[in-house]
Amino acid sequence: MAVHFVLDTKELPEGTHTIVTVNGREIGLYHLNGSYYALNNYCPHYGAPLCAGHVGGTNLPSDVYQYEYGKQGQIVRCPWHGWEFDIKTGVSLFDDKIRTRTYPVEVRDGKIGIVLGK
Ligand code: FES
């Protein structure tokens, strides 16, 4: 496992994201509620650049005729066909067996690092 430091924390303010390339992999890096998340920039449906998609929220499970919106800023919608994924986990909203890869993130001395395996 190696940590690849890609940005200063000042370069990624709260609520923003960017796409970085590490060892040839495109990775979306998100700053969400004080934490950082790294998501593979690849949609498991047809391979779209997932992290170019809109970031928003979703309707939460609720009773019939109840509509509760939540997870604002935590859901990315694929720009090609609209599949939605939780940025924190990489899991799709409609089937928890469908996911895109996530990577651990470390912050050291004001630098954001993405942890890659072999
Ligand atoms: S390529 Fe992402 S939903 Fe189709």
GROMACS .gro file of N, CA, C and O and ligand atoms in nm:
model
  476
    1MET      N    1   0.085  -0.118   0.000
    1MET     CA    2   0.000   0.000   0.000
    1MET      C    3   0.089   0.123   0.000
    1MET      O    4   0.184   0.131   0.076
    2ALA      N    5   0.054   0.219  -0.082
    2ALA     CA    6   0.132   0.342  -0.089
    2ALA      C    7   0.037   0.461  -0.088
    2ALA      O    8  -0.071   0.455  -0.147
    3VAL      N    9   0.079   0.565  -0.018
    3VAL     CA   10  -0.002   0.686  -0.014
    3VAL      C   11   0.053   0.782  -0.119
    3VAL      O   12   0.172   0.811  -0.123
    4HIS      N   13  -0.035   0.828  -0.206
    4HIS     CA   14   0.002   0.922  -0.312
    4HIS      C   15  -0.060   1.058  -0.278
    4HIS      O   16  -0.182   1.073  -0.286
    5PHE      N   17   0.025   1.151  -0.240
    5PHE     CA   18  -0.025   1.284  -0.204
    5PHE      C   19  -0.048   1.364  -0.332
    5PHE      O   20   0.043   1.378  -0.414
    6VAL      N   21  -0.171   1.411  -0.346
    6VAL     CA   22  -0.211   1.471  -0.473
    6VAL      C   23  -0.246   1.619  -0.466
    6VAL      O   24  -0.237   1.690  -0.566
    7LEU      N   25  -0.289   1.666  -0.349
    7LEU     CA   26  -0.334   1.806  -0.337
    7LEU      C   27  -0.306   1.857  -0.196
    7LEU      O   28  -0.298   1.778  -0.101
    8ASP      N   29  -0.297   1.990  -0.184
    8ASP     CA   30  -0.303   2.053  -0.052
    8ASP      C   31  -0.450   2.061  -0.011
    8ASP      O   32  -0.537   2.075  -0.098
    9THR      N   33  -0.475   2.055   0.117
    9THR     CA   34  -0.615   2.065   0.163
    9THR      C   35  -0.678   2.197   0.119
    9THR      O   36  -0.798   2.202   0.093
   10LYS      N   37  -0.597   2.302   0.106
   10LYS     CA   38  -0.650   2.433   0.065
   10LYS      C   39  -0.704   2.429  -0.079
   10LYS      O   40  -0.784   2.513  -0.118
   11GLU      N   41  -0.657   2.333  -0.156
   11GLU     CA   42  -0.700   2.324  -0.296
   11GLU      C   43  -0.835   2.256  -0.313
   11GLU      O   44  -0.888   2.250  -0.425
   12LEU      N   45  -0.889   2.199  -0.205
   12LEU     CA   46  -1.017   2.127  -0.215
   12LEU      C   47  -1.108   2.171  -0.100
   12LEU      O   48  -1.123   2.101   0.001
   13PRO      N   49  -1.171   2.288  -0.114
   13PRO     CA   50  -1.258   2.338  -0.005
   13PRO      C   51  -1.377   2.245   0.020
   13PRO      O   52  -1.416   2.165  -0.067
   14GLU      N   53  -1.435   2.260   0.138
   14GLU     CA   54  -1.554   2.183   0.175
   14GLU      C   55  -1.661   2.193   0.066
   14GLU      O   56  -1.687   2.301   0.012
   15GLY      N   57  -1.719   2.078   0.031
   15GLY     CA   58  -1.828   2.074  -0.065
   15GLY      C   59  -1.783   2.072  -0.211
   15GLY      O   60  -1.868   2.077  -0.300
   16THR      N   61  -1.653   2.062  -0.235
   16THR     CA   62  -1.605   2.059  -0.373
   16THR      C   63  -1.546   1.922  -0.405
   16THR      O   64  -1.525   1.838  -0.316
   17HIS      N   65  -1.518   1.901  -0.531
   17HIS     CA   66  -1.448   1.779  -0.571
   17HIS      C   67  -1.364   1.809  -0.694
   17HIS      O   68  -1.380   1.912  -0.760
   18THR      N   69  -1.275   1.717  -0.723
   18THR     CA   70  -1.191   1.729  -0.841
   18THR      C   71  -1.155   1.588  -0.887
   18THR      O   72  -1.183   1.490  -0.818
   19ILE      N   73  -1.094   1.580  -1.002
   19ILE     CA   74  -1.049   1.450  -1.054
   19ILE      C   75  -0.897   1.455  -1.066
   19ILE      O   76  -0.843   1.549  -1.124
   20VAL      N   77  -0.832   1.355  -1.009
   20VAL     CA   78  -0.686   1.347  -1.016
   20VAL      C   79  -0.647   1.215  -1.083
   20VAL      O   80  -0.728   1.123  -1.093
   21THR      N   81  -0.525   1.210  -1.131
   21THR     CA   82  -0.475   1.086  -1.191
   21THR      C   83  -0.358   1.036  -1.107
   21THR      O   84  -0.264   1.109  -1.080
   22VAL      N   85  -0.370   0.912  -1.061
   22VAL     CA   86  -0.266   0.849  -0.980
   22VAL      C   87  -0.233   0.715  -1.042
   22VAL      O   88  -0.321   0.630  -1.059
   23ASN      N   89  -0.108   0.697  -1.079
   23ASN     CA   90  -0.064   0.571  -1.142
   23ASN      C   91  -0.155   0.532  -1.259
   23ASN      O   92  -0.191   0.415  -1.275
   24GLY      N   93  -0.196   0.630  -1.337
   24GLY     CA   94  -0.279   0.603  -1.453
   24GLY      C   95  -0.426   0.584  -1.423
   24GLY      O   96  -0.505   0.563  -1.515
   25ARG      N   97  -0.465   0.591  -1.296
   25ARG     CA   98  -0.606   0.576  -1.260
   25ARG      C   99  -0.668   0.713  -1.238
   25ARG      O  100  -0.612   0.794  -1.164
   26GLU      N  101  -0.781   0.739  -1.298
   26GLU     CA  102  -0.855   0.862  -1.269
   26GLU      C  103  -0.941   0.840  -1.146
   26GLU      O  104  -1.018   0.742  -1.140
   27ILE      N  105  -0.926   0.931  -1.051
   27ILE     CA  106  -0.995   0.917  -0.923
   27ILE      C  107  -1.061   1.049  -0.888
   27ILE      O  108  -0.999   1.155  -0.895
   28GLY      N  109  -1.189   1.042  -0.851
   28GLY     CA  110  -1.260   1.161  -0.803
   28GLY      C  111  -1.232   1.178  -0.655
   28GLY      O  112  -1.244   1.083  -0.577
   29LEU      N  113  -1.194   1.298  -0.618
   29LEU     CA  114  -1.163   1.327  -0.478
   29LEU      C  115  -1.265   1.429  -0.429
   29LEU      O  116  -1.279   1.537  -0.488
   30TYR      N  117  -1.338   1.394  -0.322
   30TYR     CA  118  -1.448   1.476  -0.271
   30TYR      C  119  -1.419   1.520  -0.129
   30TYR      O  120  -1.370   1.441  -0.049
   31HIS      N  121  -1.455   1.644  -0.098
   31HIS     CA  122  -1.447   1.695   0.039
   31HIS      C  123  -1.590   1.715   0.087
   31HIS      O  124  -1.660   1.804   0.041
   32LEU      N  125  -1.631   1.629   0.177
   32LEU     CA  126  -1.771   1.622   0.217
   32LEU      C  127  -1.782   1.618   0.369
   32LEU      O  128  -1.732   1.525   0.432
   33ASN      N  129  -1.845   1.718   0.427
   33ASN     CA  130  -1.868   1.724   0.572
   33ASN      C  131  -1.740   1.703   0.653
   33ASN      O  132  -1.738   1.626   0.749
   34GLY      N  133  -1.633   1.766   0.608
   34GLY     CA  134  -1.508   1.761   0.684
   34GLY      C  135  -1.421   1.640   0.657
   34GLY      O  136  -1.312   1.629   0.713
   35SER      N  137  -1.467   1.549   0.573
   35SER     CA  138  -1.387   1.430   0.540
   35SER      C  139  -1.363   1.425   0.390
   35SER      O  140  -1.434   1.489   0.312
   36TYR      N  141  -1.265   1.346   0.353
   36TYR     CA  142  -1.230   1.331   0.211
   36TYR      C  143  -1.262   1.189   0.166
   36TYR      O  144  -1.242   1.093   0.241
   37TYR      N  145  -1.310   1.178   0.042
   37TYR     CA  146  -1.345   1.048  -0.014
   37TYR      C  147  -1.290   1.038  -0.156
   37TYR      O  148  -1.292   1.137  -0.231
   38ALA      N  149  -1.242   0.920  -0.189
   38ALA     CA  150  -1.185   0.896  -0.322
   38ALA      C  151  -1.265   0.786  -0.391
   38ALA      O  152  -1.286   0.678  -0.334
   39LEU      N  153  -1.307   0.815  -0.513
   39LEU     CA  154  -1.397   0.727  -0.587
   39LEU      C  155  -1.340   0.706  -0.727
   39LEU      O  156  -1.299   0.802  -0.793
   40ASN      N  157  -1.340   0.581  -0.771
   40ASN     CA  158  -1.293   0.552  -0.905
   40ASN      C  159  -1.378   0.629  -1.007
   40ASN      O  160  -1.501   0.626  -1.001
   41ASN      N  161  -1.311   0.694  -1.101
   41ASN     CA  162  -1.384   0.772  -1.202
   41ASN      C  163  -1.428   0.680  -1.315
   41ASN      O  164  -1.393   0.700  -1.432
   42TYR      N  165  -1.506   0.580  -1.281
   42TYR     CA  166  -1.548   0.480  -1.379
   42TYR      C  167  -1.683   0.424  -1.335
   42TYR      O  168  -1.694   0.367  -1.227
   43CYS      N  169  -1.781   0.441  -1.419
   43CYS     CA  170  -1.913   0.386  -1.388
   43CYS      C  171  -1.919   0.239  -1.429
   43CYS      O  172  -1.884   0.204  -1.542
   44PRO      N  173  -1.966   0.150  -1.339
   44PRO     CA  174  -1.969   0.007  -1.371
   44PRO      C  175  -2.076  -0.029  -1.474
   44PRO      O  176  -2.078  -0.144  -1.520
   45HIS      N  177  -2.160   0.064  -1.514
   45HIS     CA  178  -2.261   0.035  -1.616
   45HIS      C  179  -2.195   0.025  -1.754
   45HIS      O  180  -2.176  -0.084  -1.806
   46TYR      N  181  -2.154   0.139  -1.811
   46TYR     CA  182  -2.088   0.137  -1.942
   46TYR      C  183  -1.957   0.215  -1.942
   46TYR      O  184  -1.909   0.254  -2.049
   47GLY      N  185  -1.903   0.241  -1.826
   47GLY     CA  186  -1.768   0.298  -1.819
   47GLY      C  187  -1.759   0.449  -1.832
   47GLY      O  188  -1.652   0.502  -1.862
   48ALA      N  189  -1.866   0.519  -1.807
   48ALA     CA  190  -1.863   0.666  -1.815
   48ALA      C  191  -1.770   0.723  -1.708
   48ALA      O  192  -1.743   0.657  -1.607
   49PRO      N  193  -1.724   0.847  -1.730
   49PRO     CA  194  -1.646   0.915  -1.625
   49PRO      C  195  -1.740   0.959  -1.512
   49PRO      O  196  -1.788   1.072  -1.511
   50LEU      N  197  -1.764   0.869  -1.422
   50LEU     CA  198  -1.866   0.887  -1.317
   50LEU      C  199  -1.850   1.018  -1.240
   50LEU      O  200  -1.948   1.086  -1.211
   51CYS      N  201  -1.725   1.053  -1.208
   51CYS     CA  202  -1.703   1.168  -1.119
   51CYS      C  203  -1.724   1.302  -1.189
   51CYS      O  204  -1.715   1.407  -1.126
   52ALA      N  205  -1.754   1.298  -1.320
   52ALA     CA  206  -1.793   1.419  -1.390
   52ALA      C  207  -1.942   1.447  -1.369
   52ALA      O  208  -1.993   1.548  -1.415
   53GLY      N  209  -2.009   1.355  -1.300
   53GLY     CA  210  -2.153   1.368  -1.281
   53GLY      C  211  -2.191   1.467  -1.173
   53GLY      O  212  -2.111   1.506  -1.089
   54HIS      N  213  -2.319   1.506  -1.178
   54HIS     CA  214  -2.376   1.600  -1.081
   54HIS      C  215  -2.373   1.541  -0.941
   54HIS      O  216  -2.399   1.422  -0.922
   55VAL      N  217  -2.343   1.624  -0.843
   55VAL     CA  218  -2.346   1.582  -0.703
   55VAL      C  219  -2.468   1.645  -0.636
   55VAL      O  220  -2.491   1.765  -0.648
   56GLY      N  221  -2.544   1.563  -0.568
   56GLY     CA  222  -2.663   1.613  -0.500
   56GLY      C  223  -2.703   1.519  -0.388
   56GLY      O  224  -2.617   1.457  -0.326
   57GLY      N  225  -2.833   1.507  -0.367
   57GLY     CA  226  -2.884   1.419  -0.263
   57GLY      C  227  -2.982   1.320  -0.323
   57GLY      O  228  -2.983   1.297  -0.443
   58THR      N  229  -3.068   1.264  -0.237
   58THR     CA  230  -3.164   1.166  -0.285
   58THR      C  231  -3.283   1.160  -0.190
   58THR      O  232  -3.276   1.212  -0.078
   59ASN      N  233  -3.389   1.096  -0.236
   59ASN     CA  234  -3.502   1.071  -0.147
   59ASN      C  235  -3.467   0.954  -0.055
   59ASN      O  236  -3.421   0.850  -0.102
   60LEU      N  237  -3.490   0.972   0.073
   60LEU     CA  238  -3.459   0.869   0.171
   60LEU      C  239  -3.576   0.773   0.184
   60LEU      O  240  -3.691   0.811   0.153
   61PRO      N  241  -3.551   0.650   0.231
   61PRO     CA  242  -3.664   0.558   0.255
   61PRO      C  243  -3.762   0.622   0.353
   61PRO      O  244  -3.721   0.683   0.453
   62SER      N  245  -3.888   0.610   0.321
   62SER     CA  246  -3.989   0.673   0.408
   62SER      C  247  -4.122   0.603   0.388
   62SER      O  248  -4.138   0.518   0.300
   63ASP      N  249  -4.221   0.642   0.466
   63ASP     CA  250  -4.354   0.584   0.456
   63ASP      C  251  -4.422   0.628   0.327
   63ASP      O  252  -4.379   0.724   0.263
   64VAL      N  253  -4.528   0.558   0.292
   64VAL     CA  254  -4.607   0.592   0.174
   64VAL      C  255  -4.654   0.738   0.185
   64VAL      O  256  -4.698   0.782   0.292
   65TYR      N  257  -4.643   0.810   0.075
   65TYR     CA  258  -4.681   0.952   0.064
   65TYR      C  259  -4.596   1.045   0.151
   65TYR      O  260  -4.631   1.160   0.173
   66GLN      N  261  -4.487   0.994   0.201
   66GLN     CA  262  -4.392   1.077   0.276
   66GLN      C  263  -4.268   1.093   0.186
   66GLN      O  264  -4.221   0.995   0.130
   67TYR      N  265  -4.218   1.211   0.172
   67TYR     CA  266  -4.100   1.234   0.089
   67TYR      C  267  -3.997   1.309   0.172
   67TYR      O  268  -4.021   1.420   0.216
   68GLU      N  269  -3.887   1.242   0.194
   68GLU     CA  270  -3.782   1.301   0.275
   68GLU      C  271  -3.652   1.303   0.195
   68GLU      O  272  -3.602   1.198   0.154
   69TYR      N  273  -3.603   1.423   0.170
   69TYR     CA  274  -3.480   1.439   0.092
   69TYR      C  275  -3.361   1.444   0.188
   69TYR      O  276  -3.369   1.504   0.295
   70GLY      N  277  -3.252   1.378   0.150
   70GLY     CA  278  -3.135   1.378   0.239
   70GLY      C  279  -3.008   1.347   0.164
   70GLY      O  280  -3.006   1.339   0.040
   71LYS      N  281  -2.902   1.326   0.239
   71LYS     CA  282  -2.769   1.295   0.186
   71LYS      C  283  -2.722   1.400   0.085
   71LYS      O  284  -2.655   1.368  -0.014
   72GLN      N  285  -2.761   1.525   0.107
   72GLN     CA  286  -2.721   1.631   0.014
   72GLN      C  287  -2.569   1.637   0.002
   72GLN      O  288  -2.498   1.637   0.102
   73GLY      N  289  -2.520   1.638  -0.120
   73GLY     CA  290  -2.376   1.645  -0.145
   73GLY      C  291  -2.306   1.510  -0.138
   73GLY      O  292  -2.185   1.503  -0.158
   74GLN      N  293  -2.383   1.404  -0.113
   74GLN     CA  294  -2.321   1.272  -0.093
   74GLN      C  295  -2.349   1.175  -0.207
   74GLN      O  296  -2.296   1.065  -0.209
   75ILE      N  297  -2.428   1.217  -0.304
   75ILE     CA  298  -2.467   1.127  -0.413
   75ILE      C  299  -2.417   1.183  -0.546
   75ILE      O  300  -2.440   1.300  -0.578
   76VAL      N  301  -2.349   1.099  -0.624
   76VAL     CA  302  -2.306   1.141  -0.757
   76VAL      C  303  -2.389   1.066  -0.860
   76VAL      O  304  -2.413   0.945  -0.846
   77ARG      N  305  -2.435   1.140  -0.961
   77ARG     CA  306  -2.519   1.081  -1.066
   77ARG      C  307  -2.436   1.067  -1.192
   77ARG      O  308  -2.379   1.165  -1.242
   78CYS      N  309  -2.429   0.948  -1.247
   78CYS     CA  310  -2.350   0.924  -1.367
   78CYS      C  311  -2.401   1.014  -1.481
   78CYS      O  312  -2.521   1.022  -1.507
   79PRO      N  313  -2.309   1.081  -1.551
   79PRO     CA  314  -2.351   1.174  -1.656
   79PRO      C  315  -2.410   1.105  -1.779
   79PRO      O  316  -2.474   1.172  -1.860
   80TRP      N  317  -2.392   0.976  -1.797
   80TRP     CA  318  -2.444   0.912  -1.917
   80TRP      C  319  -2.588   0.863  -1.900
   80TRP      O  320  -2.675   0.895  -1.980
   81HIS      N  321  -2.618   0.781  -1.800
   81HIS     CA  322  -2.753   0.723  -1.788
   81HIS      C  323  -2.815   0.744  -1.651
   81HIS      O  324  -2.920   0.688  -1.622
   82GLY      N  325  -2.749   0.817  -1.565
   82GLY     CA  326  -2.812   0.859  -1.441
   82GLY      C  327  -2.804   0.764  -1.322
   82GLY      O  328  -2.869   0.789  -1.221
   83TRP      N  329  -2.729   0.655  -1.334
   83TRP     CA  330  -2.715   0.572  -1.214
   83TRP      C  331  -2.653   0.657  -1.104
   83TRP      O  332  -2.563   0.738  -1.130
   84GLU      N  333  -2.698   0.634  -0.981
   84GLU     CA  334  -2.652   0.715  -0.869
   84GLU      C  335  -2.573   0.630  -0.770
   84GLU      O  336  -2.609   0.515  -0.743
   85PHE      N  337  -2.468   0.692  -0.716
   85PHE     CA  338  -2.378   0.622  -0.624
   85PHE      C  339  -2.352   0.707  -0.501
   85PHE      O  340  -2.341   0.830  -0.510
   86ASP      N  341  -2.337   0.638  -0.388
   86ASP     CA  342  -2.301   0.706  -0.264
   86ASP      C  343  -2.151   0.732  -0.265
   86ASP      O  344  -2.071   0.638  -0.278
   87ILE      N  345  -2.113   0.857  -0.255
   87ILE     CA  346  -1.972   0.894  -0.263
   87ILE      C  347  -1.892   0.833  -0.148
   87ILE      O  348  -1.775   0.798  -0.163
   88LYS      N  349  -1.954   0.815  -0.033
   88LYS     CA  350  -1.882   0.762   0.083
   88LYS      C  351  -1.848   0.614   0.069
   88LYS      O  352  -1.750   0.566   0.122
   89THR      N  353  -1.934   0.540  -0.003
   89THR     CA  354  -1.916   0.395  -0.008
   89THR      C  355  -1.891   0.340  -0.148
   89THR      O  356  -1.846   0.227  -0.163
   90GLY      N  357  -1.929   0.415  -0.251
   90GLY     CA  358  -1.918   0.367  -0.388
   90GLY      C  359  -2.034   0.277  -0.429
   90GLY      O  360  -2.039   0.229  -0.541
   91VAL      N  361  -2.129   0.254  -0.339
   91VAL     CA  362  -2.241   0.164  -0.366
   91VAL      C  363  -2.351   0.238  -0.440
   91VAL      O  364  -2.383   0.352  -0.407
   92SER      N  365  -2.412   0.169  -0.538
   92SER     CA  366  -2.522   0.232  -0.612
   92SER      C  367  -2.646   0.239  -0.522
   92SER      O  368  -2.662   0.160  -0.429
   93LEU      N  369  -2.734   0.332  -0.555
   93LEU     CA  370  -2.854   0.348  -0.473
   93LEU      C  371  -2.960   0.243  -0.503
   93LEU      O  372  -3.046   0.217  -0.420
   94PHE      N  373  -2.954   0.181  -0.619
   94PHE     CA  374  -3.063   0.088  -0.653
   94PHE      C  375  -3.028  -0.058  -0.631
   94PHE      O  376  -3.117  -0.142  -0.629
   95ASP      N  377  -2.899  -0.090  -0.615
   95ASP     CA  378  -2.860  -0.229  -0.592
   95ASP      C  379  -2.726  -0.230  -0.520
   95ASP      O  380  -2.625  -0.189  -0.578
   96ASP      N  381  -2.725  -0.277  -0.397
   96ASP     CA  382  -2.600  -0.269  -0.320
   96ASP      C  383  -2.493  -0.366  -0.369
   96ASP      O  384  -2.381  -0.364  -0.318
   97LYS      N  385  -2.525  -0.449  -0.470
   97LYS     CA  386  -2.421  -0.534  -0.528
   97LYS      C  387  -2.346  -0.460  -0.639
   97LYS      O  388  -2.244  -0.506  -0.688
   98ILE      N  389  -2.399  -0.347  -0.682
   98ILE     CA  390  -2.334  -0.269  -0.788
   98ILE      C  391  -2.264  -0.151  -0.724
   98ILE      O  392  -2.325  -0.072  -0.653
   99ARG      N  393  -2.135  -0.144  -0.748
   99ARG     CA  394  -2.056  -0.040  -0.683
   99ARG      C  395  -1.938  -0.002  -0.771
   99ARG      O  396  -1.898  -0.076  -0.859
  100THR      N  397  -1.884   0.115  -0.743
  100THR     CA  398  -1.758   0.152  -0.802
  100THR      C  399  -1.656   0.156  -0.689
  100THR      O  400  -1.690   0.170  -0.572
  101ARG      N  401  -1.532   0.141  -0.727
  101ARG     CA  402  -1.428   0.128  -0.626
  101ARG      C  403  -1.405   0.258  -0.549
  101ARG      O  404  -1.410   0.366  -0.608
  102THR      N  405  -1.377   0.244  -0.422
  102THR     CA  406  -1.336   0.358  -0.341
  102THR      C  407  -1.194   0.332  -0.291
  102THR      O  408  -1.147   0.218  -0.290
  103TYR      N  409  -1.127   0.439  -0.250
  103TYR     CA  410  -0.991   0.428  -0.198
  103TYR      C  411  -0.984   0.501  -0.065
  103TYR      O  412  -1.044   0.608  -0.049
  104PRO      N  413  -0.905   0.449   0.029
  104PRO     CA  414  -0.884   0.523   0.154
  104PRO      C  415  -0.809   0.653   0.126
  104PRO      O  416  -0.729   0.661   0.032
  105VAL      N  417  -0.839   0.754   0.207
  105VAL     CA  418  -0.774   0.884   0.194
  105VAL      C  419  -0.706   0.917   0.327
  105VAL      O  420  -0.763   0.896   0.434
  106GLU      N  421  -0.586   0.968   0.319
  106GLU     CA  422  -0.513   1.013   0.438
  106GLU      C  423  -0.477   1.160   0.422
  106GLU      O  424  -0.441   1.203   0.313
  107VAL      N  425  -0.484   1.232   0.533
  107VAL     CA  426  -0.441   1.372   0.533
  107VAL      C  427  -0.323   1.384   0.628
  107VAL      O  428  -0.332   1.342   0.745
  108ARG      N  429  -0.213   1.436   0.575
  108ARG     CA  430  -0.092   1.453   0.657
  108ARG      C  431  -0.028   1.587   0.623
  108ARG      O  432  -0.003   1.616   0.505
  109ASP      N  433   0.000   1.665   0.724
  109ASP     CA  434   0.070   1.792   0.705
  109ASP      C  435   0.004   1.877   0.598
  109ASP      O  436   0.074   1.936   0.513
  110GLY      N  437  -0.128   1.881   0.598
  110GLY     CA  438  -0.199   1.965   0.503
  110GLY      C  439  -0.205   1.911   0.362
  110GLY      O  440  -0.247   1.982   0.269
  111LYS      N  441  -0.166   1.787   0.344
  111LYS     CA  442  -0.170   1.726   0.209
  111LYS      C  443  -0.270   1.609   0.209
  111LYS      O  444  -0.280   1.534   0.307
  112ILE      N  445  -0.342   1.598   0.099
  112ILE     CA  446  -0.439   1.490   0.083
  112ILE      C  447  -0.374   1.377   0.004
  112ILE      O  448  -0.323   1.399  -0.106
  113GLY      N  449  -0.379   1.257   0.062
  113GLY     CA  450  -0.318   1.141  -0.003
  113GLY      C  451  -0.420   1.032  -0.028
  113GLY      O  452  -0.509   1.008   0.052
  114ILE      N  453  -0.407   0.967  -0.141
  114ILE     CA  454  -0.492   0.853  -0.176
  114ILE      C  455  -0.410   0.726  -0.160
  114ILE      O  456  -0.296   0.718  -0.208
  115VAL      N  457  -0.468   0.628  -0.092
  115VAL     CA  458  -0.397   0.503  -0.064
  115VAL      C  459  -0.432   0.403  -0.173
  115VAL      O  460  -0.548   0.367  -0.190
  116LEU      N  461  -0.331   0.359  -0.244
  116LEU     CA  462  -0.352   0.257  -0.347
  116LEU      C  463  -0.282   0.128  -0.305
  116LEU      O  464  -0.175   0.131  -0.246
  117GLY      N  465  -0.345   0.017  -0.340
  117GLY     CA  466  -0.284  -0.113  -0.314
  117GLY      C  467  -0.180  -0.141  -0.419
  117GLY      O  468  -0.120  -0.052  -0.477
  118LYS      N  469  -0.163  -0.270  -0.447
  118LYS     CA  470  -0.061  -0.310  -0.544
  118LYS      C  471  -0.094  -0.261  -0.682
  118LYS      O  472  -0.202  -0.250  -0.722
  119FES     S1  473  -2.244   0.451  -1.794
  119FES    FE1  474  -2.301   0.522  -1.596
  119FES     S2  475  -2.512   0.486  -1.586
  119FES    FE2  476  -2.456   0.415  -1.780
   0.00000   0.00000   0.00000
